[in-house]
Structures are given as structure tokens and as C-alpha cells.
CSV table of C-alpha atoms and ligand atoms in Angstrom, one decimal:
chain,number,residue,atom,x,y,z
A,1,MET,CA,-15.7,6.3,-28.3
A,2,HIS,CA,-16.1,10.0,-29.3
A,3,LYS,CA,-16.2,12.6,-26.5
A,4,PRO,CA,-19.9,13.7,-26.0
A,5,ILE,CA,-20.9,16.8,-28.0
A,6,ILE,CA,-23.3,19.4,-26.7
A,7,ALA,CA,-24.3,21.7,-29.6
A,8,GLY,CA,-26.5,24.8,-29.5
A,9,ASN,CA,-28.6,25.6,-32.5
A,10,TRP,CA,-29.4,29.3,-32.2
A,11,LYS,CA,-31.7,29.1,-35.3
A,12,MET,CA,-32.7,32.6,-36.6
A,13,ASN,CA,-32.0,34.4,-33.3
A,14,LYS,CA,-29.6,37.1,-32.1
A,15,THR,CA,-28.2,40.1,-34.0
A,16,PRO,CA,-24.4,40.3,-33.9
A,17,GLU,CA,-24.4,42.4,-30.8
A,18,GLU,CA,-26.8,40.1,-29.0
A,19,ALA,CA,-24.7,37.1,-30.1
A,20,LYS,CA,-21.6,38.7,-28.6
A,21,ALA,CA,-23.4,39.2,-25.3
A,22,LEU,CA,-24.7,35.6,-25.3
A,23,VAL,CA,-21.4,34.0,-26.0
A,24,SER,CA,-19.5,36.2,-23.6
A,25,GLU,CA,-21.8,35.0,-20.9
A,26,LEU,CA,-21.4,31.4,-21.9
A,27,ILE,CA,-17.6,31.3,-22.1
A,28,PRO,CA,-16.8,31.3,-18.4
A,29,LEU,CA,-19.8,29.0,-17.6
A,30,VAL,CA,-18.5,26.1,-19.8
A,31,LYS,CA,-14.7,26.6,-19.6
A,32,ASP,CA,-14.2,23.4,-17.6
A,33,ALA,CA,-16.4,21.2,-19.9
A,34,LYS,CA,-15.1,17.7,-20.5
A,35,CYS,CA,-17.4,17.3,-23.6
A,36,ASP,CA,-17.1,19.2,-26.9
A,37,VAL,CA,-19.1,22.4,-26.7
A,38,VAL,CA,-20.4,23.8,-30.0
A,39,VAL,CA,-22.4,26.9,-30.8
A,40,CYS,CA,-24.2,27.4,-34.1
A,41,PRO,CA,-25.2,31.0,-34.5
A,42,PRO,CA,-26.8,32.5,-37.7
A,43,PHE,CA,-24.3,33.2,-40.5
A,44,VAL,CA,-24.1,36.9,-39.8
A,45,ASP,CA,-23.0,36.3,-36.3
A,46,LEU,CA,-20.1,33.9,-37.2
A,47,CYS,CA,-17.5,36.6,-37.5
A,48,PRO,CA,-18.1,38.3,-34.1
A,49,VAL,CA,-18.7,35.0,-32.3
A,50,HIS,CA,-15.5,33.5,-33.9
A,51,LYS,CA,-13.5,36.4,-32.5
A,52,LEU,CA,-14.8,35.7,-29.0
A,53,VAL,CA,-14.5,31.9,-28.9
A,54,GLU,CA,-11.0,31.8,-30.5
A,55,GLY,CA,-8.7,30.4,-27.8
A,56,THR,CA,-11.5,29.0,-25.7
A,57,ASN,CA,-13.0,25.5,-25.6
A,58,ILE,CA,-16.1,26.5,-27.5
A,59,HIS,CA,-16.2,25.3,-31.1
A,60,LEU,CA,-18.0,27.2,-33.8
A,61,GLY,CA,-20.7,25.6,-36.0
A,62,CYS,CA,-23.1,27.0,-38.6
A,63,GLN,CA,-26.7,26.0,-39.6
A,64,ASN,CA,-26.2,25.0,-43.2
A,65,ILE,CA,-23.5,24.6,-45.8
A,66,HIS,CA,-23.5,24.5,-49.6
A,67,TRP,CA,-21.8,21.8,-51.7
A,68,ALA,CA,-20.2,24.1,-54.4
A,69,GLU,CA,-17.0,26.0,-53.9
A,70,SER,CA,-18.6,29.2,-55.4
A,71,GLY,CA,-21.0,30.2,-58.2
A,72,ALA,CA,-24.6,31.0,-59.0
A,73,TYR,CA,-26.3,29.8,-55.8
A,74,THR,CA,-28.0,32.9,-54.4
A,75,GLY,CA,-28.4,32.9,-50.7
A,76,GLU,CA,-26.0,30.0,-50.1
A,77,ILE,CA,-22.7,29.8,-48.3
A,78,SER,CA,-19.7,27.7,-49.4
A,79,PRO,CA,-17.5,25.6,-47.2
A,80,LYS,CA,-14.5,27.8,-48.0
A,81,MET,CA,-16.3,30.9,-46.8
A,82,LEU,CA,-17.3,29.1,-43.6
A,83,LEU,CA,-13.7,27.9,-43.0
A,84,ALA,CA,-12.6,31.6,-43.2
A,85,PHE,CA,-14.7,32.2,-40.1
A,86,GLY,CA,-13.4,29.3,-38.1
A,87,VAL,CA,-16.4,27.0,-38.6
A,88,GLU,CA,-15.7,23.4,-37.5
A,89,TYR,CA,-19.3,22.0,-37.5
A,90,ALA,CA,-22.2,22.4,-39.9
A,91,ILE,CA,-25.8,21.4,-39.1
A,92,ILE,CA,-27.2,19.8,-42.2
A,93,GLY,CA,-30.8,18.7,-43.0
A,94,HIS,CA,-32.4,20.2,-40.0
A,95,SER,CA,-36.1,19.4,-40.1
A,96,GLU,CA,-36.9,23.1,-40.4
A,97,ARG,CA,-34.8,23.3,-43.5
A,98,ARG,CA,-36.4,20.2,-44.9
A,99,ALA,CA,-40.0,21.3,-44.1
A,100,TYR,CA,-39.8,25.0,-44.9
A,101,PHE,CA,-37.1,25.2,-47.6
A,102,GLY,CA,-37.5,22.0,-49.5
A,103,GLU,CA,-34.2,20.4,-48.6
A,104,THR,CA,-34.0,16.8,-49.8
A,105,ASP,CA,-32.1,13.7,-48.7
A,106,GLU,CA,-30.0,14.1,-51.9
A,107,GLY,CA,-29.1,17.7,-51.0
A,108,VAL,CA,-28.3,16.6,-47.4
A,109,ASN,CA,-25.9,14.0,-48.8
A,110,LYS,CA,-24.2,16.5,-51.1
A,111,ARG,CA,-23.9,19.1,-48.3
A,112,ALA,CA,-22.5,16.4,-45.9
A,113,LYS,CA,-19.9,15.3,-48.5
A,114,ALA,CA,-18.8,18.9,-49.1
A,115,ALA,CA,-18.4,19.5,-45.4
A,116,LEU,CA,-16.3,16.4,-45.0
A,117,ALA,CA,-14.2,17.2,-48.0
A,118,ASN,CA,-13.4,20.5,-46.3
A,119,GLY,CA,-12.7,19.2,-42.9
A,120,ILE,CA,-16.0,20.5,-41.4
A,121,THR,CA,-17.9,18.0,-39.2
A,122,PRO,CA,-21.5,17.5,-40.5
A,123,ILE,CA,-24.2,17.3,-37.9
A,124,ILE,CA,-26.8,15.5,-40.0
A,125,CYS,CA,-30.4,15.8,-38.6
A,126,VAL,CA,-32.9,13.0,-39.0
A,127,GLY,CA,-36.3,12.4,-37.4
A,128,GLU,CA,-39.9,11.5,-37.9
A,129,THR,CA,-43.1,13.4,-37.7
A,130,LEU,CA,-45.8,12.7,-35.2
A,131,GLU,CA,-47.9,11.0,-37.8
A,132,GLN,CA,-45.0,8.7,-38.8
A,133,ARG,CA,-44.5,7.8,-35.1
A,134,GLU,CA,-48.1,7.0,-34.6
A,135,ALA,CA,-48.2,4.9,-37.8
A,136,GLY,CA,-45.3,2.9,-36.4
A,137,VAL,CA,-42.8,3.7,-39.2
A,138,THR,CA,-40.3,5.8,-37.1
A,139,GLU,CA,-37.4,3.4,-37.5
A,140,THR,CA,-38.0,2.7,-41.2
A,141,PHE,CA,-38.2,6.4,-41.9
A,142,VAL,CA,-35.2,7.5,-39.9
A,143,SER,CA,-33.2,4.6,-41.3
A,144,GLY,CA,-34.1,5.7,-44.8
A,145,GLN,CA,-33.0,9.3,-44.1
A,146,THR,CA,-29.7,8.0,-42.5
A,147,VAL,CA,-28.9,5.6,-45.4
A,148,ALA,CA,-29.5,8.5,-47.9
A,149,ALA,CA,-27.4,10.9,-45.9
A,150,PHE,CA,-24.4,8.4,-45.9
A,151,ALA,CA,-24.7,7.4,-49.6
A,152,GLY,CA,-21.3,7.2,-51.1
A,153,ILE,CA,-19.5,8.2,-47.9
A,154,PRO,CA,-16.6,5.9,-47.3
A,155,ALA,CA,-15.8,4.4,-43.9
A,156,VAL,CA,-12.9,6.8,-43.4
A,157,ASP,CA,-15.3,9.7,-43.5
A,158,ALA,CA,-18.4,8.1,-42.0
A,159,VAL,CA,-16.6,7.9,-38.7
A,160,LYS,CA,-16.4,11.7,-38.6
A,161,VAL,CA,-20.1,12.3,-39.1
A,162,VAL,CA,-22.3,13.4,-36.3
A,163,ILE,CA,-26.0,12.3,-36.4
A,164,ALA,CA,-28.7,14.2,-34.6
A,165,TYR,CA,-31.8,12.3,-34.0
A,166,GLU,CA,-34.5,14.9,-33.7
A,167,PRO,CA,-38.1,13.8,-33.6
A,168,ILE,CA,-40.0,16.6,-35.3
A,169,TRP,CA,-42.8,16.5,-32.8
A,170,ALA,CA,-40.3,17.2,-30.1
A,171,ILE,CA,-38.6,20.2,-31.7
A,172,GLY,CA,-39.5,23.5,-30.1
A,173,THR,CA,-42.7,22.0,-28.6
A,174,GLY,CA,-41.6,21.4,-25.1
A,175,ARG,CA,-42.6,17.8,-25.6
A,176,THR,CA,-39.4,15.7,-25.3
A,177,ALA,CA,-39.1,12.1,-26.4
A,178,THR,CA,-38.8,9.8,-23.3
A,179,ASP,CA,-35.4,8.5,-22.5
A,180,GLU,CA,-36.5,5.1,-23.8
A,181,GLN,CA,-38.0,6.5,-27.1
A,182,ALA,CA,-34.8,8.5,-27.8
A,183,GLN,CA,-32.5,5.6,-26.9
A,184,GLU,CA,-34.5,3.2,-29.1
A,185,VAL,CA,-34.1,5.2,-32.2
A,186,CYS,CA,-30.4,6.1,-31.5
A,187,PHE,CA,-29.7,2.4,-31.0
A,188,ALA,CA,-31.4,1.6,-34.4
A,189,ILE,CA,-29.2,4.2,-36.1
A,190,ARG,CA,-26.1,2.7,-34.6
A,191,GLU,CA,-27.2,-0.8,-35.6
A,192,LEU,CA,-27.7,0.5,-39.2
A,193,LEU,CA,-24.2,2.0,-39.2
A,194,ARG,CA,-22.8,-1.3,-37.8
A,195,ARG,CA,-24.3,-3.2,-40.7
A,196,GLU,CA,-23.0,-0.6,-43.2
A,197,TYR,CA,-19.6,0.1,-41.8
A,198,GLY,CA,-18.8,-2.4,-39.0
A,199,ALA,CA,-18.9,-2.4,-35.2
A,200,LEU,CA,-15.8,-0.2,-34.6
A,201,ILE,CA,-17.0,2.7,-36.8
A,202,SER,CA,-20.6,2.5,-35.5
A,203,ARG,CA,-19.3,2.8,-32.0
A,204,LYS,CA,-17.2,5.8,-32.9
A,205,VAL,CA,-20.0,7.8,-34.7
A,206,CYS,CA,-21.4,10.4,-32.3
A,207,ILE,CA,-25.2,10.2,-32.1
A,208,LEU,CA,-27.0,13.2,-30.5
A,209,TYR,CA,-30.5,13.6,-29.4
A,210,GLY,CA,-32.4,16.8,-30.1
A,211,GLY,CA,-35.9,18.0,-29.3
A,212,SER,CA,-36.8,20.2,-26.3
A,213,MET,CA,-33.7,19.0,-24.4
A,214,ASN,CA,-33.3,21.3,-21.4
A,215,ALA,CA,-31.6,21.7,-18.0
A,216,LYS,CA,-34.3,19.6,-16.4
A,217,ASN,CA,-34.6,16.6,-18.7
A,218,CYS,CA,-31.0,16.3,-20.1
A,219,ALA,CA,-29.6,14.0,-17.4
A,220,GLY,CA,-31.8,11.0,-18.3
A,221,LEU,CA,-31.4,11.5,-22.1
A,222,LEU,CA,-27.6,11.9,-21.9
A,223,ALA,CA,-27.3,8.8,-19.7
A,224,GLN,CA,-28.6,6.6,-22.5
A,225,PRO,CA,-26.0,4.2,-23.9
A,226,ASP,CA,-26.5,5.2,-27.5
A,227,ILE,CA,-26.9,9.0,-26.9
A,228,ASP,CA,-23.6,10.7,-27.2
A,229,GLY,CA,-24.7,14.3,-26.6
A,230,GLY,CA,-27.4,16.8,-27.6
A,231,LEU,CA,-28.4,19.3,-30.2
A,232,ILE,CA,-30.2,22.0,-28.3
A,233,GLY,CA,-32.4,24.8,-29.7
A,234,GLY,CA,-34.4,26.9,-27.3
A,235,ALA,CA,-32.3,26.1,-24.2
A,236,SER,CA,-29.0,27.1,-26.0
A,237,LEU,CA,-30.2,30.7,-26.0
A,238,LYS,CA,-30.1,30.7,-22.2
A,239,PRO,CA,-26.4,30.4,-21.1
A,240,ALA,CA,-27.1,29.2,-17.6
A,241,ASP,CA,-29.4,26.4,-18.9
A,242,PHE,CA,-27.0,25.5,-21.7
A,243,ALA,CA,-24.2,25.3,-19.2
A,244,VAL,CA,-26.2,22.8,-17.1
A,245,ILE,CA,-26.6,20.6,-20.1
A,246,VAL,CA,-22.9,20.9,-20.8
A,247,ARG,CA,-22.1,19.9,-17.2
A,248,GLU,CA,-24.4,16.9,-17.6
A,249,GLY,CA,-22.7,16.0,-20.9
A,250,SER,CA,-19.3,16.2,-19.2
A,251,ARG,CA,-20.1,13.4,-16.7
A,252,GLU,CA,-17.8,10.4,-17.2
B,1,LIG,C1,-33.3,22.0,-32.7
B,1,LIG,O1,-33.8,23.0,-33.4
B,1,LIG,O2,-32.4,21.4,-33.2
B,1,LIG,C2,-33.9,21.7,-31.4
B,1,LIG,C3,-33.6,20.6,-30.9
B,1,LIG,O3,-34.7,22.7,-30.9
B,1,LIG,P1,-35.4,22.7,-29.4
B,1,LIG,O4,-34.3,22.3,-28.5
B,1,LIG,O5,-35.9,24.1,-29.2
B,1,LIG,O6,-36.5,21.7,-29.5
């Protein structure tokens, strides 16, 4: 089994100076973590945050990654550029990228393959809308997104992928999935991976829950058997709250 991962998605928040202040406050609070701690600041903050987290137990992630090495892709960032800043994880296919910037399952797959080819761990986000949940198609939809994300990824790489199940209706809304709802979908994702890649690999893939996880509700979610950590938005901007989630994720 993979060590739990608690990852913070800072989204489009914090200037470089503000990012330095946030991470400086966080470092001592999470230094004894037994889980993997990841922060994913905006691209312009990667350099200063990298300098501060180097030599600590905090890993650096980013919020997207392009598939090409270089070229005419205005506004995009290549894996090689991210590696230069010490990036180890890349959030891919966040629902905000899919909804506001037209990211497709095909693009998510290409970005994930590029990350893997460069030794960067993809954190692939999947999740249903409220309408889909109410229509009873959550598992079908999330399975479809997961299958598309893993298309053409061999077992040797699949095991390195992190999936974040993030119901869209729970992101930034303060409305969290219940422990049971989150576990049910994470279990379905693991079952799908078992069918595609076998039991050993499916057990090793880290499946996170994301969607209004906070210091108060994290214990129940992180205790679920198929939830191996969290992707945290709002609460990752508050070091004390994020540290509580990290402590909860560190429980054996
Ligand atoms: C996210 O953006 O990945 C997320 C889970 O946000 P929040 O925790 O704010 O719902």
C-alpha cells in the first residue's frame, strides 16, 4: 500500500510573497508527518516555494502540465520546465480546468502520460456533477473518465498514478460527500483498476478524496478503506487547518 497523500491545491491564490509566508508557516507544522505532504501553488510561486521546501518533507506539485517538450503552446508549461523547479506531482484534469478551459479526457490522458514519462506523479481528477449524481450515473461517469485517463498506460506506470475523486458539487461549496458516498466511488474506481490491471496494482494506486475536506470532516473521510488521502483546496490555504488534515492522514 502507498503512504497516504495529503495534497493542497492552492488554485489561483497567493502572490510569490504570500506563498512564501504560507509555506514558511506550514513547514514546522507538518515536519513530523507520516504521510506524504504535497503543496501545489500557482506556477509563478513554484520557484520561491521550491527554495523553501527543499530539504523538508514537503513535496512540490503544480496545477497542470503540458504534454509537449516545447513549442507553440502559448500559456502552457512543459514537464521539463516543471522539473527545473523541483516539481514532483502535477494535478491533471481538475474539474475547474475541464469546466472553464475545455480540457478533455483525451488531453488529460496526454498530460498524464507526459508526466509519467518525466518522472512526475500525475494526480488525475475525476468526479461527477450534481445532475449526474441525481440521475444515478455517478459510477458510470467516473468510470468513463478513469478509463479514458488510463488509456494506453501500462501497468508499470499505472501503479504510479494518483487519482483524486472530486465530486464537482462538493468542490468549494462547503458541501462534502458523506464518508459513505466518497468510499463508494473510491471503491468503484479501485474495482475498475483491479479489472484493468489486477489486484496488486489496484491496491497500490493511491486514491484521494477531494471536495470541501477540512479540519472537521477529514477524520471520517480518511478512515475509509479505499480513501488513501485528500486533495484539499480552501483548507490548504490555512496552515493550521491543513496541518490538522496532515495529522489525520498520518494515523497508522
Ligand atoms: C479542489 O479544488 O481540488 C478542492 C477539493 O477544493 P475544496 O477543498 O475547496 O473543495
